[in-house]
Amino acid sequence: MKPTIGFIGLGLMGKPMAHNVLRAGYRLIVWNRTPSRADDLVRAGALRAASPQETAAQSDLLVTVVSDPPALEQVLWGPSGAMNGLRAGSVLIDSSTVSPELAQRVAQACLTRGVDFLDAPVTGGTWGAAKGELVFMVGGPPETLDRARGLLETMGQKIFLLGPHGAGQTVKLGMNLLLALEVDAFAEALALVTAAGVEAERLVEVMQSSMGRAPLLDVKAPLMLKGEFPASFPLRLMHKDLRLALDLAREHGVELPAGQAAYATYSKVKDSASDDPDYSAVLRFWKMKHD
Amino acid sequence: MKPTIGFIGLGLMGKPMAHNVLRAGYRLIVWNRTPSRADDLVRAGALRAASPQETAAQSDLLVTVVSDPPALEQVLWGPSGAMNGLRAGSVLIDSSTVSPELAQRVAQACLTRGVDFLDAPVTGGTWGAAKGELVFMVGGPPETLDRARGLLETMGQKIFLLGPHGAGQTVKLGMNLLLALEVDAFAEALALVTAAGVEAERLVEVMQSSMGRAPLLDVKAPLMLKGEFPASFPLRLMHKDLRLALDLAREHGVELPAGQAAYATYSKVKDSASDDPDYSAVLRFWKMKHD
């Protein structure tokens, strides 16, 4: 019989991931802070739990996908938190993006309860989540990954075991530093050439024909040129991930000058946004009035 | 009969470009500041001129590929400069990377002599130059490009006409801003994850399997991981191009925070280098002692 899967966090990423688990034939138990986010999953056959603790208590493998470190601490250790429900012998998989330090703290708490843990943040955006083509960056023991692999394969195409607990989060923060800078660099180049009188389309045309070709920008650039920023990966989360990357860098005495500059740019756009745009909205920086 | 081509500047890019012109069956006249750099071209059938002026005087189409704006001003307007030799009805093509403003100044000087001009900087590195697979970014009138197209096609695979004089240089500076930031971003992410205990190879593996995949890093990353930086595009020239991009930005009142940060990083590595490395040597920043 297939194991029972618990799923906590049904946001932009979590919900399509949970649908893929359900479609693969698992028994699925879900919880979300805003309960209505679970309605379509329940209609599709998932069971609704009353709390993270109840979700954990019924799960052989429990997946958490929440937006930031405080949200993860809340669902694990808050009132009716999952940590109190997890059964010895079960597996906790956290696919949120948090600090490697928090991942290690969760691993430690799991260890004392006889629970196996993986940090397993993902990349691929909502598009990858919907298609089941996410990339998992995993930290933890290979034996634990062996127990989780079948489940992860329902949501992702590539699974990288990168080292002990925390290594998944470390690589995820490095990856998002790269993505944030790639989009910010494109926005800077666009601001430069258009200010100097060249059409934005011409830069994209040359760029995508050259060594500097960026597959990510095949997706982002056309929307950015139209000034449209529907959230595939929200700017507020990229901003948070840059903060985590810079915190990790400081912890290890590493300077990240371009990352720091990009963080300041994303911060200004975030502070001035009245909507919840994609991180490609960093381009708005060049339309804003600065003082 | 095929036109006679003049070629001024036989550096890392110019020399392989000139070889491709010669192989295509053109009569080729060459000049380089260090004459020995022309020896192999002369052995292959090129004629050696005594000065830029003499090169220009014998050319139907003249190509200049020198390292920076002062070098271009020197070969055009210095003693025995090319501008004095150019015949009315000939075409000057500058494939150096200089400011759009200088390109416009050269265009103006050509106009008064009845010479057609194109700014036509290239991207693709020494590898693209050797293979005849450069990308040309052209500014100037379409009729002038029509006259030069056959010649450019011996050196490049893609030719983009981007606007009036200076537009080629504008896009080139935007492109190199992108490339400089792409490699610098990779170096920052590498510094971060390795400081946090993850092997460099693991970041590359995940990165190249994800949306953030960068074809440029298929070439650069393996050498960077070995700490080897053979110059395909020298760091000193990327540093100069970033300076030109920042100058152009200031001229138009555009802020480039990440570009500025990357420029500072490239500057530190340039100032401390005792060799002439590729721009991927920006990674050395994280091995240097800072004060």
Coordinates of C-alpha atoms in Angstrom, one line a residue:
Chain A
M1 CA 0.0 0.0 0.0
K2 CA 1.2 3.5 -0.8
P3 CA 2.2 5.6 2.2
T4 CA 0.0 8.5 3.4
I5 CA 1.4 11.9 2.5
G6 CA 0.8 15.0 4.6
F7 CA 1.1 18.4 3.0
I8 CA 1.4 21.7 4.9
G9 CA 1.5 24.9 2.8
L10 CA -0.7 25.3 -0.3
G11 CA 0.7 28.5 -1.8
L12 CA 1.8 29.2 -5.3
M13 CA 4.3 26.3 -5.2
G14 CA 2.7 23.9 -2.6
K15 CA -0.7 23.6 -4.2
P16 CA 0.4 22.4 -7.7
M17 CA 3.0 20.1 -5.9
A18 CA 0.2 18.6 -3.8
H19 CA -2.0 18.1 -6.8
N20 CA 0.8 16.0 -8.4
V21 CA 1.1 13.9 -5.3
L22 CA -2.6 13.2 -5.4
R23 CA -2.6 12.4 -9.1
A24 CA 0.1 9.8 -8.4
G25 CA -2.4 7.9 -6.3
Y26 CA -1.2 8.7 -2.8
R27 CA -3.5 9.2 0.1
L28 CA -3.1 12.9 0.8
I29 CA -3.8 14.9 4.0
V30 CA -3.5 18.7 3.7
W31 CA -3.4 21.8 5.9
N32 CA -3.1 25.4 5.0
R33 CA -3.2 28.6 7.2
T34 CA -6.0 29.9 4.9
P35 CA -8.3 26.9 4.7
S36 CA -10.0 27.8 1.5
R37 CA -6.7 27.3 -0.4
A38 CA -7.3 23.5 0.2
D39 CA -10.8 23.4 -1.3
D40 CA -9.9 22.3 -4.8
L41 CA -7.6 19.6 -3.4
V42 CA -10.3 18.3 -1.1
R43 CA -12.7 18.2 -4.1
A44 CA -10.0 16.2 -5.9
G45 CA -9.9 13.7 -3.1
A46 CA -7.5 15.0 -0.4
L47 CA -8.4 15.0 3.3
R48 CA -8.4 18.2 5.2
A49 CA -6.7 18.2 8.6
A50 CA -7.6 20.6 11.4
S51 CA -4.0 21.6 12.3
P52 CA -0.3 20.9 11.3
Q53 CA -0.2 18.5 14.3
E54 CA -3.1 16.5 13.0
T55 CA -1.6 16.4 9.5
A56 CA 1.7 15.1 10.9
A57 CA 0.0 12.5 13.1
Q58 CA -1.6 10.9 10.1
S59 CA 1.4 11.1 7.7
D60 CA 4.0 8.5 6.8
L61 CA 5.8 11.3 4.9
L62 CA 5.1 15.0 5.6
V63 CA 6.0 17.8 3.2
T64 CA 6.1 21.4 4.3
V65 CA 6.3 24.3 1.7
V66 CA 5.8 27.6 3.5
S67 CA 7.0 31.1 2.6
D68 CA 9.8 31.9 5.1
P69 CA 11.7 30.8 8.2
P70 CA 9.1 32.3 10.7
A71 CA 6.3 30.5 8.9
L72 CA 8.2 27.2 9.1
E73 CA 8.9 27.7 12.8
Q74 CA 5.2 28.4 13.3
V75 CA 3.9 25.3 11.6
L76 CA 6.5 23.1 13.3
W77 CA 6.7 24.5 16.8
G78 CA 3.7 26.8 17.1
P79 CA 0.3 25.9 18.7
S80 CA -0.8 22.5 17.4
G81 CA 2.5 22.4 15.5
A82 CA 3.6 19.5 13.3
M83 CA 6.6 18.6 15.5
N84 CA 4.2 17.3 18.2
G85 CA 2.4 15.1 15.7
L86 CA 5.2 13.5 13.9
R87 CA 5.4 9.8 14.5
A88 CA 8.7 8.0 15.1
G89 CA 9.7 6.3 11.8
S90 CA 8.1 9.0 9.7
V91 CA 9.9 11.4 7.3
L92 CA 9.7 15.2 7.3
I93 CA 10.6 16.9 4.0
D94 CA 10.9 20.7 4.1
S95 CA 10.7 22.2 0.6
S96 CA 10.5 25.8 1.9
T97 CA 13.5 28.0 1.4
V98 CA 15.0 28.8 4.8
S99 CA 18.4 29.2 6.3
P100 CA 20.8 26.2 6.4
E101 CA 21.0 26.9 10.2
L102 CA 17.2 26.4 10.6
A103 CA 17.3 23.3 8.4
Q104 CA 19.9 21.9 10.8
R105 CA 17.8 22.8 13.8
V106 CA 14.8 21.0 12.4
A107 CA 17.0 18.0 11.6
Q108 CA 18.1 17.9 15.3
A109 CA 14.5 18.2 16.6
C110 CA 13.5 15.3 14.3
L111 CA 16.4 13.2 15.4
T112 CA 15.3 13.3 19.0
R113 CA 11.8 12.1 18.0
G114 CA 13.1 9.3 15.7
V115 CA 11.9 11.1 12.6
D116 CA 14.0 11.3 9.4
F117 CA 14.5 14.7 7.9
L118 CA 15.5 16.2 4.5
D119 CA 15.9 19.8 3.6
A120 CA 14.6 19.7 0.0
P121 CA 14.0 23.2 -1.4
V122 CA 13.0 23.4 -5.1
T123 CA 13.6 25.5 -8.1
G124 CA 11.6 25.7 -11.3
G125 CA 8.8 28.2 -10.4
T126 CA 5.1 27.7 -10.6
W127 CA 5.5 26.4 -14.1
G128 CA 7.8 23.6 -13.0
A129 CA 5.6 22.9 -10.0
A130 CA 2.5 22.5 -12.2
K131 CA 4.3 20.2 -14.7
G132 CA 6.0 18.1 -12.0
E133 CA 9.3 19.3 -13.4
L134 CA 10.9 20.8 -10.3
V135 CA 14.5 20.5 -9.4
F136 CA 15.0 19.3 -5.8
M137 CA 18.1 20.4 -3.8
V138 CA 18.4 17.9 -1.0
G139 CA 20.4 17.9 2.2
G140 CA 20.4 14.8 4.5
P141 CA 21.4 11.2 4.6
P142 CA 21.2 9.1 1.4
E143 CA 19.0 6.5 3.2
T144 CA 16.4 9.1 4.0
L145 CA 16.4 10.3 0.4
D146 CA 15.9 6.6 -0.7
R147 CA 12.7 6.6 1.5
A148 CA 11.5 9.9 -0.1
R149 CA 12.6 9.5 -3.7
G150 CA 9.3 8.0 -5.0
L151 CA 7.4 10.9 -3.5
L152 CA 9.8 13.6 -4.8
E153 CA 9.6 12.1 -8.3
T154 CA 5.9 12.8 -8.5
M155 CA 6.8 16.5 -8.1
G156 CA 10.2 16.9 -9.7
Q157 CA 12.3 15.7 -12.6
K158 CA 15.7 16.1 -11.0
I159 CA 16.8 15.3 -7.5
F160 CA 20.3 16.4 -6.3
L161 CA 21.6 15.1 -3.0
L162 CA 24.1 17.8 -2.1
G163 CA 25.5 16.9 1.3
P164 CA 24.4 16.8 4.9
H165 CA 21.4 18.7 6.4
G166 CA 21.5 22.3 5.3
A167 CA 23.4 21.6 2.0
G168 CA 20.1 21.8 0.1
Q169 CA 19.3 25.2 1.5
T170 CA 22.8 26.4 0.9
V171 CA 22.7 25.6 -2.8
K172 CA 19.1 27.0 -3.0
L173 CA 20.3 30.3 -1.7
G174 CA 23.3 30.3 -4.1
M175 CA 20.8 29.5 -7.0
N176 CA 18.5 32.3 -6.0
L177 CA 21.4 34.7 -5.7
L178 CA 22.2 33.8 -9.3
L179 CA 18.6 34.1 -10.6
A180 CA 18.1 37.4 -8.8
L181 CA 21.3 38.8 -10.3
E182 CA 20.5 37.4 -13.7
V183 CA 17.2 39.2 -13.9
D184 CA 18.5 42.4 -12.2
A185 CA 21.5 42.4 -14.7
F186 CA 19.0 42.2 -17.6
A187 CA 17.0 45.0 -16.1
E188 CA 20.1 47.2 -15.8
A189 CA 21.2 46.5 -19.4
L190 CA 17.7 47.3 -20.6
A191 CA 17.6 50.5 -18.7
L192 CA 21.0 51.5 -20.1
V193 CA 20.3 50.8 -23.8
T194 CA 16.8 52.3 -23.8
A195 CA 18.0 55.5 -22.1
A196 CA 20.7 55.7 -24.8
G197 CA 18.0 55.4 -27.5
V198 CA 18.0 51.8 -28.6
E199 CA 14.8 49.7 -28.5
A200 CA 14.5 47.2 -25.8
E201 CA 13.6 44.4 -28.3
R202 CA 17.0 44.9 -30.0
L203 CA 19.0 44.1 -26.9
V204 CA 16.9 40.9 -26.3
E205 CA 17.4 39.8 -29.9
V206 CA 21.2 40.2 -29.7
M207 CA 21.5 38.8 -26.2
Q208 CA 19.5 35.6 -27.1
S209 CA 21.7 35.1 -30.2
S210 CA 25.0 35.4 -28.3
M211 CA 27.1 33.5 -25.7
G212 CA 25.2 35.4 -23.1
R213 CA 22.0 33.7 -24.0
A214 CA 19.8 33.1 -20.9
P215 CA 17.0 30.5 -21.2
L216 CA 15.4 32.1 -18.1
L217 CA 15.0 35.3 -20.1
D218 CA 13.1 33.5 -22.9
V219 CA 10.3 33.4 -20.4
K220 CA 10.9 36.7 -18.4
A221 CA 12.0 39.2 -21.1
P222 CA 8.8 39.3 -23.3
L223 CA 6.7 40.1 -20.2
M224 CA 9.2 42.6 -18.8
L225 CA 9.2 44.4 -22.2
K226 CA 5.4 44.7 -21.9
G227 CA 5.7 45.9 -18.3
E228 CA 3.8 42.9 -17.1
F229 CA 4.9 41.0 -14.0
P230 CA 2.5 38.2 -13.2
A231 CA 4.0 36.3 -10.2
S232 CA 5.7 33.1 -11.1
F233 CA 8.1 33.7 -8.2
P234 CA 7.0 36.7 -6.2
L235 CA 9.4 39.5 -5.7
R236 CA 8.7 39.5 -1.9
L237 CA 10.0 35.9 -1.7
M238 CA 13.1 36.6 -3.9
H239 CA 13.8 39.6 -1.6
K240 CA 13.6 37.3 1.4
D241 CA 15.9 34.7 -0.3
L242 CA 18.5 37.4 -1.1
R243 CA 18.3 38.4 2.6
L244 CA 18.9 34.8 3.6
A245 CA 21.8 34.5 1.2
L246 CA 23.4 37.7 2.5
D247 CA 22.9 36.5 6.1
L248 CA 24.6 33.2 5.2
A249 CA 27.5 35.1 3.5
R250 CA 28.0 37.4 6.6
E251 CA 28.0 34.3 8.9
H252 CA 30.9 32.9 6.8
G253 CA 32.7 36.2 6.3
V254 CA 32.0 36.3 2.5
E255 CA 31.5 39.6 0.7
L256 CA 28.8 39.6 -2.0
P257 CA 29.0 43.2 -3.5
A258 CA 26.7 42.6 -6.5
G259 CA 24.3 40.6 -4.4
Q260 CA 24.1 43.4 -1.9
A261 CA 23.5 46.0 -4.6
A262 CA 20.7 43.8 -6.2
Y263 CA 19.2 43.4 -2.7
A264 CA 19.0 47.1 -2.3
T265 CA 17.3 47.4 -5.7
Y266 CA 14.8 44.7 -5.0
S267 CA 14.1 46.3 -1.6
K268 CA 13.2 49.6 -3.2
V269 CA 10.8 48.0 -5.6
K270 CA 9.2 45.8 -2.9
D271 CA 8.7 48.8 -0.6
S272 CA 7.0 50.8 -3.3
A273 CA 4.8 48.0 -4.7
S274 CA 1.1 48.1 -4.1
D275 CA 0.6 44.7 -5.8
D276 CA 2.4 41.3 -5.4
P277 CA 4.5 41.2 -8.6
D278 CA 7.0 38.7 -9.9
Y279 CA 10.6 39.3 -9.1
S280 CA 11.1 40.5 -12.7
A281 CA 9.3 43.7 -11.6
V282 CA 12.8 44.7 -10.4
L283 CA 12.7 46.6 -13.7
R284 CA 10.3 49.1 -12.1
F285 CA 13.3 50.5 -10.2
W286 CA 14.2 52.4 -13.4
K287 CA 10.8 54.0 -13.6
M288 CA 10.7 55.1 -10.0
K289 CA 11.6 58.5 -8.7
H290 CA 14.6 58.3 -6.3
D291 CA 15.6 60.9 -3.8
Chain B
M1 CA 37.0 41.7 -58.6
K2 CA 36.8 41.5 -54.8
P3 CA 37.5 44.7 -52.9
T4 CA 40.7 45.3 -51.1
I5 CA 40.3 45.0 -47.3
G6 CA 42.5 46.9 -44.8
F7 CA 42.8 45.6 -41.3
I8 CA 44.2 47.7 -38.4
G9 CA 44.6 45.9 -35.0
L10 CA 45.7 42.3 -34.9
G11 CA 45.1 41.5 -31.2
L12 CA 43.2 38.5 -29.7
M13 CA 40.2 39.3 -31.8
G14 CA 41.6 41.1 -34.8
K15 CA 44.1 38.5 -35.9
P16 CA 41.6 35.5 -36.2
M17 CA 39.1 37.9 -37.9
A18 CA 41.7 39.0 -40.4
H19 CA 42.7 35.4 -41.1
N20 CA 39.0 34.7 -42.0
V21 CA 39.0 37.6 -44.4
L22 CA 42.1 36.3 -46.1
R23 CA 40.7 32.8 -46.3
A24 CA 37.6 34.2 -48.0
G25 CA 39.9 35.3 -50.9
Y26 CA 40.1 39.0 -50.3
R27 CA 43.2 41.0 -51.0
L28 CA 44.2 42.0 -47.4
I29 CA 46.4 44.8 -46.2
V30 CA 47.3 44.8 -42.5
W31 CA 48.9 47.1 -39.9
N32 CA 49.5 46.5 -36.2
R33 CA 51.3 48.6 -33.6
T34 CA 53.5 45.7 -32.8
P35 CA 54.5 44.7 -36.3
S36 CA 55.5 41.0 -35.5
R37 CA 51.8 40.3 -34.7
A38 CA 51.3 40.5 -38.5
D39 CA 54.0 38.0 -39.4
D40 CA 51.7 34.9 -39.8
L41 CA 49.2 36.9 -41.8
V42 CA 51.9 38.1 -44.2
R43 CA 53.2 34.5 -44.5
A44 CA 49.6 33.5 -45.4
G45 CA 49.4 36.2 -48.2
A46 CA 48.5 39.5 -46.6
L47 CA 50.4 42.7 -47.4
R48 CA 52.0 44.7 -44.6
A49 CA 51.4 48.5 -44.6
A50 CA 53.8 50.9 -42.9
S51 CA 51.2 52.9 -41.1
P52 CA 47.4 53.2 -40.5
Q53 CA 47.4 56.0 -43.2
E54 CA 49.0 53.7 -45.8
T55 CA 46.6 50.9 -44.9
A56 CA 43.6 53.2 -45.3
A57 CA 44.9 54.6 -48.6
Q58 CA 44.9 51.1 -50.2
S59 CA 41.6 49.9 -48.8
D60 CA 38.1 49.8 -50.3
L61 CA 36.9 48.7 -46.9
L62 CA 38.9 49.3 -43.7
V63 CA 38.3 47.4 -40.5
T64 CA 39.7 48.6 -37.1
V65 CA 39.8 46.4 -34.1
V66 CA 41.7 48.0 -31.3
S67 CA 41.5 47.7 -27.5
D68 CA 40.0 51.0 -26.3
P69 CA 38.9 54.6 -27.2
P70 CA 42.4 56.1 -26.9
A71 CA 43.8 53.4 -29.2
L72 CA 41.1 54.1 -31.8
E73 CA 41.7 57.8 -31.7
Q74 CA 45.4 57.2 -32.1
V75 CA 45.1 54.9 -35.2
L76 CA 42.5 57.3 -36.8
W77 CA 43.8 60.8 -35.9
G78 CA 47.4 60.2 -34.6
P79 CA 50.6 60.6 -36.7
S80 CA 50.1 58.8 -40.1
G81 CA 46.5 58.1 -38.9
A82 CA 44.0 56.3 -41.0
M83 CA 41.6 59.2 -41.3
N84 CA 44.2 61.0 -43.6
G85 CA 44.4 58.0 -45.9
L86 CA 40.7 57.0 -46.3
R87 CA 39.5 57.6 -49.9
A88 CA 36.2 59.1 -50.7
G89 CA 33.8 56.3 -51.4
S90 CA 35.5 53.8 -49.1
V91 CA 33.9 52.3 -46.0
L92 CA 35.3 52.3 -42.5
I93 CA 34.1 49.6 -40.1
D94 CA 35.1 49.9 -36.4
S95 CA 34.8 46.6 -34.5
S96 CA 36.5 48.0 -31.4
T97 CA 34.4 48.5 -28.3
V98 CA 34.3 52.3 -27.7
S99 CA 31.7 54.8 -26.5
P100 CA 28.7 55.6 -28.7
E101 CA 29.8 59.2 -28.5
L102 CA 33.2 58.4 -30.1
A103 CA 31.4 56.2 -32.7
Q104 CA 29.3 59.3 -33.6
R105 CA 32.4 61.5 -33.8
V106 CA 34.1 59.0 -36.2
A107 CA 31.0 58.9 -38.3
Q108 CA 31.0 62.7 -38.5
A109 CA 34.7 62.8 -39.5
C110 CA 34.0 60.2 -42.2
L111 CA 31.0 62.1 -43.5
T112 CA 33.1 65.2 -44.2
R113 CA 35.5 63.0 -46.3
G114 CA 32.9 61.2 -48.3
V115 CA 33.6 57.9 -46.4
D116 CA 30.8 55.6 -45.2
F117 CA 31.1 54.4 -41.6
L118 CA 29.7 51.6 -39.4
D119 CA 30.2 51.0 -35.7
A120 CA 30.2 47.2 -35.6
P121 CA 31.5 45.8 -32.3
V122 CA 31.4 42.1 -31.9
T123 CA 30.6 39.5 -29.3
G124 CA 31.6 35.8 -29.3
G125 CA 35.2 35.9 -27.9
T126 CA 38.3 34.5 -29.4
W127 CA 36.5 31.2 -30.0
G128 CA 33.8 33.0 -32.1
A129 CA 36.5 35.0 -33.9
A130 CA 38.5 31.9 -34.9
K131 CA 35.4 30.0 -36.1
G132 CA 34.0 33.0 -38.0
E133 CA 31.0 32.9 -35.7
L134 CA 31.0 36.4 -34.2
V135 CA 27.8 38.4 -33.6
F136 CA 28.1 41.9 -35.1
M137 CA 26.2 44.8 -33.5
V138 CA 25.9 47.4 -36.1
G139 CA 25.1 51.1 -36.0
G140 CA 24.7 53.1 -39.2
P141 CA 22.7 53.4 -42.4
P142 CA 21.3 50.2 -44.0
E143 CA 22.9 51.1 -47.3
T144 CA 26.4 51.1 -45.7
L145 CA 25.7 47.8 -44.1
D146 CA 24.7 46.5 -47.6
R147 CA 28.2 47.4 -48.8
A148 CA 29.9 45.7 -45.9
R149 CA 27.7 42.7 -45.4
G150 CA 29.7 40.3 -47.6
L151 CA 32.9 41.2 -45.7
L152 CA 31.3 40.9 -42.2
E153 CA 29.9 37.5 -43.2
T154 CA 33.4 36.1 -43.6
M155 CA 33.9 36.9 -39.8
G156 CA 30.5 36.5 -38.3
Q157 CA 27.4 34.4 -38.4
K158 CA 24.9 37.0 -37.2
I159 CA 24.7 40.7 -38.1
F160 CA 22.2 43.0 -36.3
L161 CA 21.6 46.5 -37.5
L162 CA 20.5 48.2 -34.4
G163 CA 20.0 51.8 -35.3
P164 CA 21.9 54.9 -36.3
H165 CA 25.7 55.4 -35.6
G166 CA 26.4 54.6 -32.0
A167 CA 23.6 52.1 -31.6
G168 CA 26.0 49.2 -32.2
Q169 CA 28.3 50.4 -29.4
T170 CA 25.3 51.0 -27.1
V171 CA 24.1 47.4 -27.4
K172 CA 27.6 46.1 -27.1
L173 CA 28.0 48.0 -23.8
G174 CA 24.7 46.6 -22.6
M175 CA 25.8 43.1 -23.6
N176 CA 29.1 43.3 -21.8
L177 CA 27.3 44.7 -18.7
L178 CA 25.2 41.5 -18.8
L179 CA 28.2 39.1 -19.4
A180 CA 30.3 40.8 -16.7
L181 CA 27.4 40.5 -14.2
E182 CA 26.6 36.9 -15.2
V183 CA 30.2 35.7 -14.5
D184 CA 30.4 37.9 -11.4
A185 CA 27.1 36.5 -10.1
F186 CA 28.4 32.9 -10.6
A187 CA 31.6 33.8 -8.7
E188 CA 29.5 35.3 -5.8
A189 CA 27.3 32.2 -5.7
L190 CA 30.4 29.9 -5.8
A191 CA 32.0 31.9 -3.0
L192 CA 28.9 31.6 -0.9
V193 CA 28.2 27.9 -1.2
T194 CA 31.8 26.8 -0.8
A195 CA 32.2 29.0 2.3
A196 CA 29.1 27.2 3.6
G197 CA 30.7 23.8 3.0
V198 CA 29.2 22.7 -0.3
E199 CA 31.4 21.6 -3.2
A200 CA 31.7 24.0 -6.1
E201 CA 30.8 21.2 -8.6
R202 CA 27.5 20.7 -6.9
L203 CA 26.3 24.3 -7.5
V204 CA 27.3 24.0 -11.2
E205 CA 25.5 20.7 -11.6
V206 CA 22.2 22.1 -10.1
M207 CA 22.6 25.5 -11.9
Q208 CA 23.0 23.9 -15.4
S209 CA 20.0 21.6 -14.8
S210 CA 17.7 24.5 -13.8
M211 CA 15.9 27.5 -15.3
G212 CA 19.0 29.5 -14.4
R213 CA 21.1 27.5 -16.9
A214 CA 23.8 29.7 -18.5
P215 CA 25.4 28.4 -21.7
L216 CA 28.3 30.8 -21.1
L217 CA 29.1 29.0 -17.9
D218 CA 29.3 25.7 -19.8
V219 CA 32.6 27.2 -21.1
K220 CA 33.7 29.3 -18.1
A221 CA 32.7 27.3 -15.0
P222 CA 35.0 24.2 -15.5
L223 CA 38.1 26.4 -15.9
M224 CA 37.0 28.6 -13.0
L225 CA 36.6 25.6 -10.7
K226 CA 40.2 24.6 -11.6
G227 CA 41.4 28.2 -10.9
E228 CA 42.5 28.5 -14.5
F229 CA 41.8 31.8 -16.4
P230 CA 43.3 31.7 -19.9
A231 CA 42.2 34.9 -21.6
S232 CA 39.4 34.4 -24.1
F233 CA 38.2 37.9 -23.2
P234 CA 40.8 39.6 -21.0
L235 CA 39.6 41.0 -17.6
R236 CA 41.3 44.4 -18.4
L237 CA 39.1 44.8 -21.4
M238 CA 35.9 43.8 -19.6
H239 CA 36.9 46.3 -16.9
K240 CA 37.2 49.0 -19.6
D241 CA 33.9 48.1 -21.1
L242 CA 32.1 48.2 -17.7
R243 CA 33.7 51.7 -17.3
L244 CA 32.3 52.7 -20.7
A245 CA 28.9 51.3 -19.7
L246 CA 28.9 53.2 -16.4
D247 CA 30.0 56.4 -18.2
L248 CA 27.1 56.0 -20.7
A249 CA 24.7 55.4 -17.8
R250 CA 25.8 58.5 -16.0
E251 CA 25.5 60.5 -19.2
H252 CA 21.8 59.5 -19.4
G253 CA 21.1 59.8 -15.7
V254 CA 20.7 56.0 -15.3
E255 CA 21.7 54.2 -12.0
L256 CA 23.3 50.8 -12.4
P257 CA 23.8 49.6 -8.8
A258 CA 24.8 46.0 -9.6
G259 CA 27.0 47.1 -12.5
Q260 CA 28.7 49.6 -10.2
A261 CA 29.3 46.8 -7.6
A262 CA 30.7 44.4 -10.2
Y263 CA 33.0 47.2 -11.6
A264 CA 34.5 47.6 -8.1
T265 CA 35.1 43.9 -7.9
Y266 CA 36.7 43.6 -11.3
S267 CA 38.8 46.7 -10.5
K268 CA 40.2 45.1 -7.3
V269 CA 41.1 41.9 -9.2
K270 CA 42.6 43.9 -12.1
D271 CA 44.7 46.0 -9.8
S272 CA 46.2 43.0 -8.0
A273 CA 46.8 40.8 -11.1
S274 CA 50.4 40.3 -12.2
D275 CA 49.2 38.3 -15.3
D276 CA 46.7 39.1 -18.0
P277 CA 43.8 36.7 -17.1
D278 CA 40.3 36.2 -18.6
Y279 CA 37.5 38.1 -17.0
S280 CA 36.4 35.0 -15.2
A281 CA 39.4 35.6 -12.9
V282 CA 36.9 37.9 -11.1
L283 CA 36.6 34.8 -8.9
R284 CA 40.1 35.7 -7.4
F285 CA 38.3 38.5 -5.5
W286 CA 37.2 35.9 -2.9
K287 CA 40.8 34.6 -2.4
M288 CA 42.3 38.1 -2.0
K289 CA 42.9 39.7 1.3
H290 CA 40.9 42.9 1.7
D291 CA 41.5 45.8 4.1

